[in-house]
C-alpha cells in the first residue's frame, strides 16, 4: 500500500476540487479520486438521478461508504463532494487518513463557475446566486473547522493555485514533522 498520506480537497460545489485535484495529482504523482465519480461508477447512475429517484439521504449513505473505503488507502488525492462536511464521521475518517485542504471561494466565483449548470441537485431554482450564498453561509464554519490548510481559489489561474496548494501542504507537513519530533 502507498504509505503517503492522502490529500483531501474539501470546499463548496464548483470551487475547482476536481480540476485542481487532477492537476496536483499529475504534479505530485498521486492517484486522483473523486468521491462523486466513484459513487456514480459504483451505482451505475448519475448523482442527479440518485437524488431524484432515491433522495439525498440515500446519496449521503453511499458517500459515507465511499469515504470508509477510500480512507483505508494512501497516496491519493481525494476530491470530495461539497456536502461531505455535513457528516462528522466522514471528516474523522478523512482526517485520520490525510491532510484536509479547504479550497475557499466566494459565492460570486462559484456562480461564475457553475451558475448555468443544471446537473447539481442542490442548485435548482431561478435565483442560483441566493441559493449559493445561503448554502455557503450554512457550511462555511464546517469547512473551516475541518481544514488543516486553507487556500483561496478565487483569482489566479489553475497552475498558480495548484502551486499554492503544494506549498501550503509542504509547509503543513514540515510543521507536523517538527511537532512529532518535539514530542518524542
Ligand atoms: C453536493 C455537492 C456535489 C455532490 C452532490 C451534493 C453538496 O459535489 O456531491 O450534488 O451537498 O454540496 P460537488 O461539490 O463536486 O459539486
PDB file of C-alpha atoms and ligand atoms in Angstrom:
ATOM      1  CA  UNK A   1       0.000   0.000   0.000  1.00  0.00           C
ATOM      2  CA  UNK A   2       1.123   3.558  -0.721  1.00  0.00           C
ATOM      3  CA  UNK A   3       2.154   4.951   2.672  1.00  0.00           C
ATOM      4  CA  UNK A   4       1.883   8.614   1.720  1.00  0.00           C
ATOM      5  CA  UNK A   5      -0.939  10.446   3.443  1.00  0.00           C
ATOM      6  CA  UNK A   6      -3.853  11.331   1.211  1.00  0.00           C
ATOM      7  CA  UNK A   7      -4.535  14.914   0.252  1.00  0.00           C
ATOM      8  CA  UNK A   8      -8.242  15.538   0.721  1.00  0.00           C
ATOM      9  CA  UNK A   9      -9.836  18.504  -1.032  1.00  0.00           C
ATOM     10  CA  UNK A  10     -12.947  19.982   0.530  1.00  0.00           C
ATOM     11  CA  UNK A  11     -14.901  23.063  -0.482  1.00  0.00           C
ATOM     12  CA  UNK A  12     -18.121  24.326  -1.963  1.00  0.00           C
ATOM     13  CA  UNK A  13     -19.597  22.950  -5.226  1.00  0.00           C
ATOM     14  CA  UNK A  14     -17.802  24.384  -8.221  1.00  0.00           C
ATOM     15  CA  UNK A  15     -14.776  25.711  -6.352  1.00  0.00           C
ATOM     16  CA  UNK A  16     -12.456  23.597  -8.534  1.00  0.00           C
ATOM     17  CA  UNK A  17     -11.773  20.491  -6.423  1.00  0.00           C
ATOM     18  CA  UNK A  18     -11.726  18.215  -9.478  1.00  0.00           C
ATOM     19  CA  UNK A  19      -9.731  20.470 -11.801  1.00  0.00           C
ATOM     20  CA  UNK A  20      -7.166  21.416  -9.159  1.00  0.00           C
ATOM     21  CA  UNK A  21      -7.032  17.874  -7.763  1.00  0.00           C
ATOM     22  CA  UNK A  22      -6.242  16.393 -11.181  1.00  0.00           C
ATOM     23  CA  UNK A  23      -3.548  18.975 -11.803  1.00  0.00           C
ATOM     24  CA  UNK A  24      -1.998  18.409  -8.399  1.00  0.00           C
ATOM     25  CA  UNK A  25      -2.077  14.628  -8.807  1.00  0.00           C
ATOM     26  CA  UNK A  26      -0.080  14.908 -12.046  1.00  0.00           C
ATOM     27  CA  UNK A  27       2.435  17.195 -10.390  1.00  0.00           C
ATOM     28  CA  UNK A  28       2.898  15.113  -7.234  1.00  0.00           C
ATOM     29  CA  UNK A  29       2.407  11.710  -8.887  1.00  0.00           C
ATOM     30  CA  UNK A  30      -0.548  10.771  -6.699  1.00  0.00           C
ATOM     31  CA  UNK A  31      -3.640   8.902  -7.855  1.00  0.00           C
ATOM     32  CA  UNK A  32      -6.689  11.066  -8.272  1.00  0.00           C
ATOM     33  CA  UNK A  33     -10.085  10.008  -6.940  1.00  0.00           C
ATOM     34  CA  UNK A  34     -13.314  11.977  -6.991  1.00  0.00           C
ATOM     35  CA  UNK A  35     -15.853  10.655  -4.475  1.00  0.00           C
ATOM     36  CA  UNK A  36     -18.810  11.684  -6.647  1.00  0.00           C
ATOM     37  CA  UNK A  37     -17.450   9.882  -9.718  1.00  0.00           C
ATOM     38  CA  UNK A  38     -16.573   6.871  -7.521  1.00  0.00           C
ATOM     39  CA  UNK A  39     -20.177   6.677  -6.274  1.00  0.00           C
ATOM     40  CA  UNK A  40     -21.635   7.173  -9.762  1.00  0.00           C
ATOM     41  CA  UNK A  41     -19.417   4.416 -11.123  1.00  0.00           C
ATOM     42  CA  UNK A  42     -20.426   2.001  -8.366  1.00  0.00           C
ATOM     43  CA  UNK A  43     -24.136   2.783  -8.702  1.00  0.00           C
ATOM     44  CA  UNK A  44     -24.132   2.977 -12.488  1.00  0.00           C
ATOM     45  CA  UNK A  45     -26.091   6.221 -12.461  1.00  0.00           C
ATOM     46  CA  UNK A  46     -25.589   9.969 -12.043  1.00  0.00           C
ATOM     47  CA  UNK A  47     -25.768  11.894  -8.775  1.00  0.00           C
ATOM     48  CA  UNK A  48     -28.658  13.931 -10.179  1.00  0.00           C
ATOM     49  CA  UNK A  49     -30.610  10.753 -10.951  1.00  0.00           C
ATOM     50  CA  UNK A  50     -29.827   9.302  -7.494  1.00  0.00           C
ATOM     51  CA  UNK A  51     -31.182  12.416  -5.772  1.00  0.00           C
ATOM     52  CA  UNK A  52     -34.267  12.309  -7.954  1.00  0.00           C
ATOM     53  CA  UNK A  53     -35.012   8.592  -7.564  1.00  0.00           C
ATOM     54  CA  UNK A  54     -33.861   7.873  -4.022  1.00  0.00           C
ATOM     55  CA  UNK A  55     -33.289  11.199  -2.295  1.00  0.00           C
ATOM     56  CA  UNK A  56     -30.371  12.940  -0.589  1.00  0.00           C
ATOM     57  CA  UNK A  57     -30.203  10.593   2.431  1.00  0.00           C
ATOM     58  CA  UNK A  58     -29.559   7.644   0.125  1.00  0.00           C
ATOM     59  CA  UNK A  59     -26.704   9.527  -1.557  1.00  0.00           C
ATOM     60  CA  UNK A  60     -25.219  10.533   1.834  1.00  0.00           C
ATOM     61  CA  UNK A  61     -25.103   6.849   2.866  1.00  0.00           C
ATOM     62  CA  UNK A  62     -23.203   5.994  -0.296  1.00  0.00           C
ATOM     63  CA  UNK A  63     -20.910   8.959   0.298  1.00  0.00           C
ATOM     64  CA  UNK A  64     -20.089   7.684   3.781  1.00  0.00           C
ATOM     65  CA  UNK A  65     -19.474   4.218   2.405  1.00  0.00           C
ATOM     66  CA  UNK A  66     -17.079   5.652  -0.200  1.00  0.00           C
ATOM     67  CA  UNK A  67     -15.184   7.578   2.494  1.00  0.00           C
ATOM     68  CA  UNK A  68     -14.881   4.412   4.600  1.00  0.00           C
ATOM     69  CA  UNK A  69     -13.300   2.534   1.707  1.00  0.00           C
ATOM     70  CA  UNK A  70     -11.092   5.339   0.392  1.00  0.00           C
ATOM     71  CA  UNK A  71      -9.766   6.235   3.862  1.00  0.00           C
ATOM     72  CA  UNK A  72      -8.129   2.827   4.030  1.00  0.00           C
ATOM     73  CA  UNK A  73      -5.855   3.672   1.099  1.00  0.00           C
ATOM     74  CA  UNK A  74      -2.924   6.069   0.910  1.00  0.00           C
ATOM     75  CA  UNK A  75      -1.262   8.168  -1.796  1.00  0.00           C
ATOM     76  CA  UNK A  76      -4.488   9.527  -3.238  1.00  0.00           C
ATOM     77  CA  UNK A  77      -5.700  12.998  -3.907  1.00  0.00           C
ATOM     78  CA  UNK A  78      -9.365  12.788  -2.978  1.00  0.00           C
ATOM     79  CA  UNK A  79     -11.746  15.412  -4.340  1.00  0.00           C
ATOM     80  CA  UNK A  80     -14.872  15.267  -2.187  1.00  0.00           C
ATOM     81  CA  UNK A  81     -18.445  16.405  -2.787  1.00  0.00           C
ATOM     82  CA  UNK A  82     -19.255  19.831  -1.344  1.00  0.00           C
ATOM     83  CA  UNK A  83     -21.529  18.348   1.327  1.00  0.00           C
ATOM     84  CA  UNK A  84     -19.018  15.857   2.744  1.00  0.00           C
ATOM     85  CA  UNK A  85     -18.506  18.088   5.792  1.00  0.00           C
ATOM     86  CA  UNK A  86     -22.137  17.583   6.861  1.00  0.00           C
ATOM     87  CA  UNK A  87     -21.171  14.229   8.340  1.00  0.00           C
ATOM     88  CA  UNK A  88     -18.731  14.341  11.247  1.00  0.00           C
ATOM     89  CA  UNK A  89     -17.824  10.658  10.906  1.00  0.00           C
ATOM     90  CA  UNK A  90     -16.759  11.261   7.306  1.00  0.00           C
ATOM     91  CA  UNK A  91     -14.454  14.020   8.387  1.00  0.00           C
ATOM     92  CA  UNK A  92     -12.964  11.971  11.255  1.00  0.00           C
ATOM     93  CA  UNK A  93     -12.096   9.162   8.842  1.00  0.00           C
ATOM     94  CA  UNK A  94     -10.666  11.546   6.254  1.00  0.00           C
ATOM     95  CA  UNK A  95      -8.653  13.463   8.836  1.00  0.00           C
ATOM     96  CA  UNK A  96      -7.021  10.263  10.060  1.00  0.00           C
ATOM     97  CA  UNK A  97      -6.132   9.253   6.533  1.00  0.00           C
ATOM     98  CA  UNK A  98      -4.918  12.543   5.152  1.00  0.00           C
ATOM     99  CA  UNK A  99      -4.386  16.247   5.218  1.00  0.00           C
ATOM    100  CA  UNK A 100      -7.541  18.261   4.695  1.00  0.00           C
ATOM    101  CA  UNK A 101      -7.211  21.131   2.252  1.00  0.00           C
ATOM    102  CA  UNK A 102     -10.078  23.604   2.168  1.00  0.00           C
ATOM    103  CA  UNK A 103     -10.423  25.364  -1.176  1.00  0.00           C
ATOM    104  CA  UNK A 104     -12.051  28.612  -0.145  1.00  0.00           C
ATOM    105  CA  UNK A 105     -14.104  30.628  -2.562  1.00  0.00           C
ATOM    106  CA  UNK A 106     -16.762  33.331  -2.781  1.00  0.00           C
ATOM    107  CA  UNK A 107     -20.418  32.993  -3.859  1.00  0.00           C
ATOM    108  CA  UNK A 108     -19.706  35.198  -6.886  1.00  0.00           C
ATOM    109  CA  UNK A 109     -16.818  32.998  -8.003  1.00  0.00           C
ATOM    110  CA  UNK A 110     -18.916  29.854  -7.577  1.00  0.00           C
ATOM    111  CA  UNK A 111     -21.763  31.465  -9.511  1.00  0.00           C
ATOM    112  CA  UNK A 112     -19.410  32.339 -12.365  1.00  0.00           C
ATOM    113  CA  UNK A 113     -18.175  28.724 -12.447  1.00  0.00           C
ATOM    114  CA  UNK A 114     -21.459  26.816 -12.187  1.00  0.00           C
ATOM    115  CA  UNK A 115     -24.294  29.359 -12.420  1.00  0.00           C
ATOM    116  CA  UNK A 116     -25.534  27.747 -15.621  1.00  0.00           C
ATOM    117  CA  UNK A 117     -25.018  24.143 -14.514  1.00  0.00           C
ATOM    118  CA  UNK A 118     -28.287  22.228 -14.416  1.00  0.00           C
ATOM    119  CA  UNK A 119     -26.933  18.912 -13.112  1.00  0.00           C
ATOM    120  CA  UNK A 120     -26.353  19.777  -9.453  1.00  0.00           C
ATOM    121  CA  UNK A 121     -29.457  18.739  -7.500  1.00  0.00           C
ATOM    122  CA  UNK A 122     -28.927  21.226  -4.664  1.00  0.00           C
ATOM    123  CA  UNK A 123     -28.630  24.154  -7.046  1.00  0.00           C
ATOM    124  CA  UNK A 124     -32.064  24.061  -8.616  1.00  0.00           C
ATOM    125  CA  UNK A 125     -34.057  27.280  -8.727  1.00  0.00           C
ATOM    126  CA  UNK A 126     -34.202  30.612 -10.516  1.00  0.00           C
ATOM    127  CA  UNK A 127     -32.019  32.600  -8.157  1.00  0.00           C
ATOM    128  CA  UNK A 128     -28.920  30.433  -8.020  1.00  0.00           C
ATOM    129  CA  UNK A 129     -26.706  33.125  -6.525  1.00  0.00           C
ATOM    130  CA  UNK A 130     -29.000  33.363  -3.484  1.00  0.00           C
ATOM    131  CA  UNK A 131     -29.010  29.579  -3.073  1.00  0.00           C
ATOM    132  CA  UNK A 132     -25.202  29.550  -3.242  1.00  0.00           C
ATOM    133  CA  UNK A 133     -24.962  32.384  -0.700  1.00  0.00           C
ATOM    134  CA  UNK A 134     -27.294  30.659   1.738  1.00  0.00           C
ATOM    135  CA  UNK A 135     -25.683  27.224   1.464  1.00  0.00           C
ATOM    136  CA  UNK A 136     -22.196  28.679   1.740  1.00  0.00           C
ATOM    137  CA  UNK A 137     -23.160  30.624   4.843  1.00  0.00           C
ATOM    138  CA  UNK A 138     -24.558  27.416   6.387  1.00  0.00           C
ATOM    139  CA  UNK A 139     -21.430  25.418   5.618  1.00  0.00           C
ATOM    140  CA  UNK A 140     -18.590  27.921   5.965  1.00  0.00           C
ATOM    141  CA  UNK A 141     -17.870  27.166   9.614  1.00  0.00           C
ATOM    142  CA  UNK A 142     -17.761  23.418   8.924  1.00  0.00           C
ATOM    143  CA  UNK A 143     -15.206  23.790   6.129  1.00  0.00           C
ATOM    144  CA  UNK A 144     -13.126  25.985   8.435  1.00  0.00           C
ATOM    145  CA  UNK A 145     -13.458  23.619  11.364  1.00  0.00           C
ATOM    146  CA  UNK A 146     -12.058  20.628   9.497  1.00  0.00           C
ATOM    147  CA  UNK A 147      -9.372  22.360   7.419  1.00  0.00           C
ATOM    148  CA  UNK A 148      -5.703  21.633   8.116  1.00  0.00           C
ATOM    149  CA  UNK A 149      -4.796  24.020   5.336  1.00  0.00           C
ATOM    150  CA  UNK A 150      -6.875  26.727   3.633  1.00  0.00           C
ATOM    151  CA  UNK A 151      -6.168  28.014   0.136  1.00  0.00           C
ATOM    152  CA  UNK A 152      -8.180  30.792  -1.535  1.00  0.00           C
ATOM    153  CA  UNK A 153      -9.082  29.744  -5.053  1.00  0.00           C
ATOM    154  CA  UNK A 154     -10.842  32.812  -6.418  1.00  0.00           C
ATOM    155  CA  UNK A 155      -8.490  34.811  -8.577  1.00  0.00           C
ATOM    156  CA  UNK A 156      -5.376  33.365 -10.180  1.00  0.00           C
ATOM    157  CA  UNK A 157      -5.049  30.637 -12.765  1.00  0.00           C
ATOM    158  CA  UNK A 158      -5.099  26.878 -12.210  1.00  0.00           C
ATOM    159  CA  UNK A 159      -1.287  26.482 -12.324  1.00  0.00           C
ATOM    160  CA  UNK A 160      -0.740  29.270  -9.849  1.00  0.00           C
ATOM    161  CA  UNK A 161      -3.343  27.916  -7.401  1.00  0.00           C
ATOM    162  CA  UNK A 162      -2.013  24.356  -7.758  1.00  0.00           C
ATOM    163  CA  UNK A 163       1.460  25.600  -6.773  1.00  0.00           C
ATOM    164  CA  UNK A 164      -0.060  27.442  -3.843  1.00  0.00           C
ATOM    165  CA  UNK A 165      -1.759  24.234  -2.619  1.00  0.00           C
ATOM    166  CA  UNK A 166       1.510  22.299  -2.962  1.00  0.00           C
ATOM    167  CA  UNK A 167       3.408  24.944  -0.969  1.00  0.00           C
ATOM    168  CA  UNK A 168       0.822  25.023   1.815  1.00  0.00           C
ATOM    169  CA  UNK A 169       0.685  21.219   2.052  1.00  0.00           C
ATOM    170  CA  UNK A 170       4.503  21.053   2.299  1.00  0.00           C
ATOM    171  CA  UNK A 171       4.511  23.736   4.976  1.00  0.00           C
ATOM    172  CA  UNK A 172       1.888  21.834   6.963  1.00  0.00           C
ATOM    173  CA  UNK A 173       3.806  18.547   6.662  1.00  0.00           C
ATOM    174  CA  UNK A 174       7.060  20.161   7.823  1.00  0.00           C
ATOM    175  CA  UNK A 175       5.322  21.654  10.835  1.00  0.00           C
ATOM    176  CA  UNK A 176       3.666  18.320  11.581  1.00  0.00           C
ATOM    177  CA  UNK A 177       7.024  16.508  11.408  1.00  0.00           C
ATOM    178  CA  UNK A 178       8.600  19.115  13.663  1.00  0.00           C
ATOM    179  CA  UNK A 179       5.808  18.697  16.242  1.00  0.00           C
ATOM    180  CA  UNK A 180       6.076  14.913  16.138  1.00  0.00           C
ATOM    181  CA  UNK A 181       9.865  15.074  16.705  1.00  0.00           C
ATOM    182  CA  UNK A 182       9.458  17.567  19.542  1.00  0.00           C
ATOM    183  CA  UNK A 183       7.054  15.208  21.309  1.00  0.00           C
ATOM    184  CA  UNK A 184       9.319  12.126  21.080  1.00  0.00           C
TER     185      UNK A 184
HETATM  186  C1  LIG B   1     -23.126  18.332  -3.091  1.00  0.00           C
HETATM  187  C2  LIG B   1     -22.081  18.565  -3.955  1.00  0.00           C
HETATM  188  C3  LIG B   1     -21.837  17.772  -5.162  1.00  0.00           C
HETATM  189  C4  LIG B   1     -22.427  16.370  -4.998  1.00  0.00           C
HETATM  190  C5  LIG B   1     -23.857  16.439  -4.584  1.00  0.00           C
HETATM  191  C6  LIG B   1     -24.057  17.184  -3.267  1.00  0.00           C
HETATM  192  C7  LIG B   1     -23.299  19.207  -1.896  1.00  0.00           C
HETATM  193  O1  LIG B   1     -20.437  17.671  -5.420  1.00  0.00           O
HETATM  194  O2  LIG B   1     -21.696  15.619  -4.061  1.00  0.00           O
HETATM  195  O3  LIG B   1     -24.566  17.057  -5.602  1.00  0.00           O
HETATM  196  O4  LIG B   1     -24.025  18.840  -0.963  1.00  0.00           O
HETATM  197  O5  LIG B   1     -22.686  20.294  -1.876  1.00  0.00           O
HETATM  198  P1  LIG B   1     -19.526  18.898  -5.992  1.00  0.00           P
HETATM  199  O6  LIG B   1     -19.051  19.665  -4.807  1.00  0.00           O
HETATM  200  O7  LIG B   1     -18.423  18.194  -6.672  1.00  0.00           O
HETATM  201  O8  LIG B   1     -20.387  19.667  -6.903  1.00  0.00           O
END
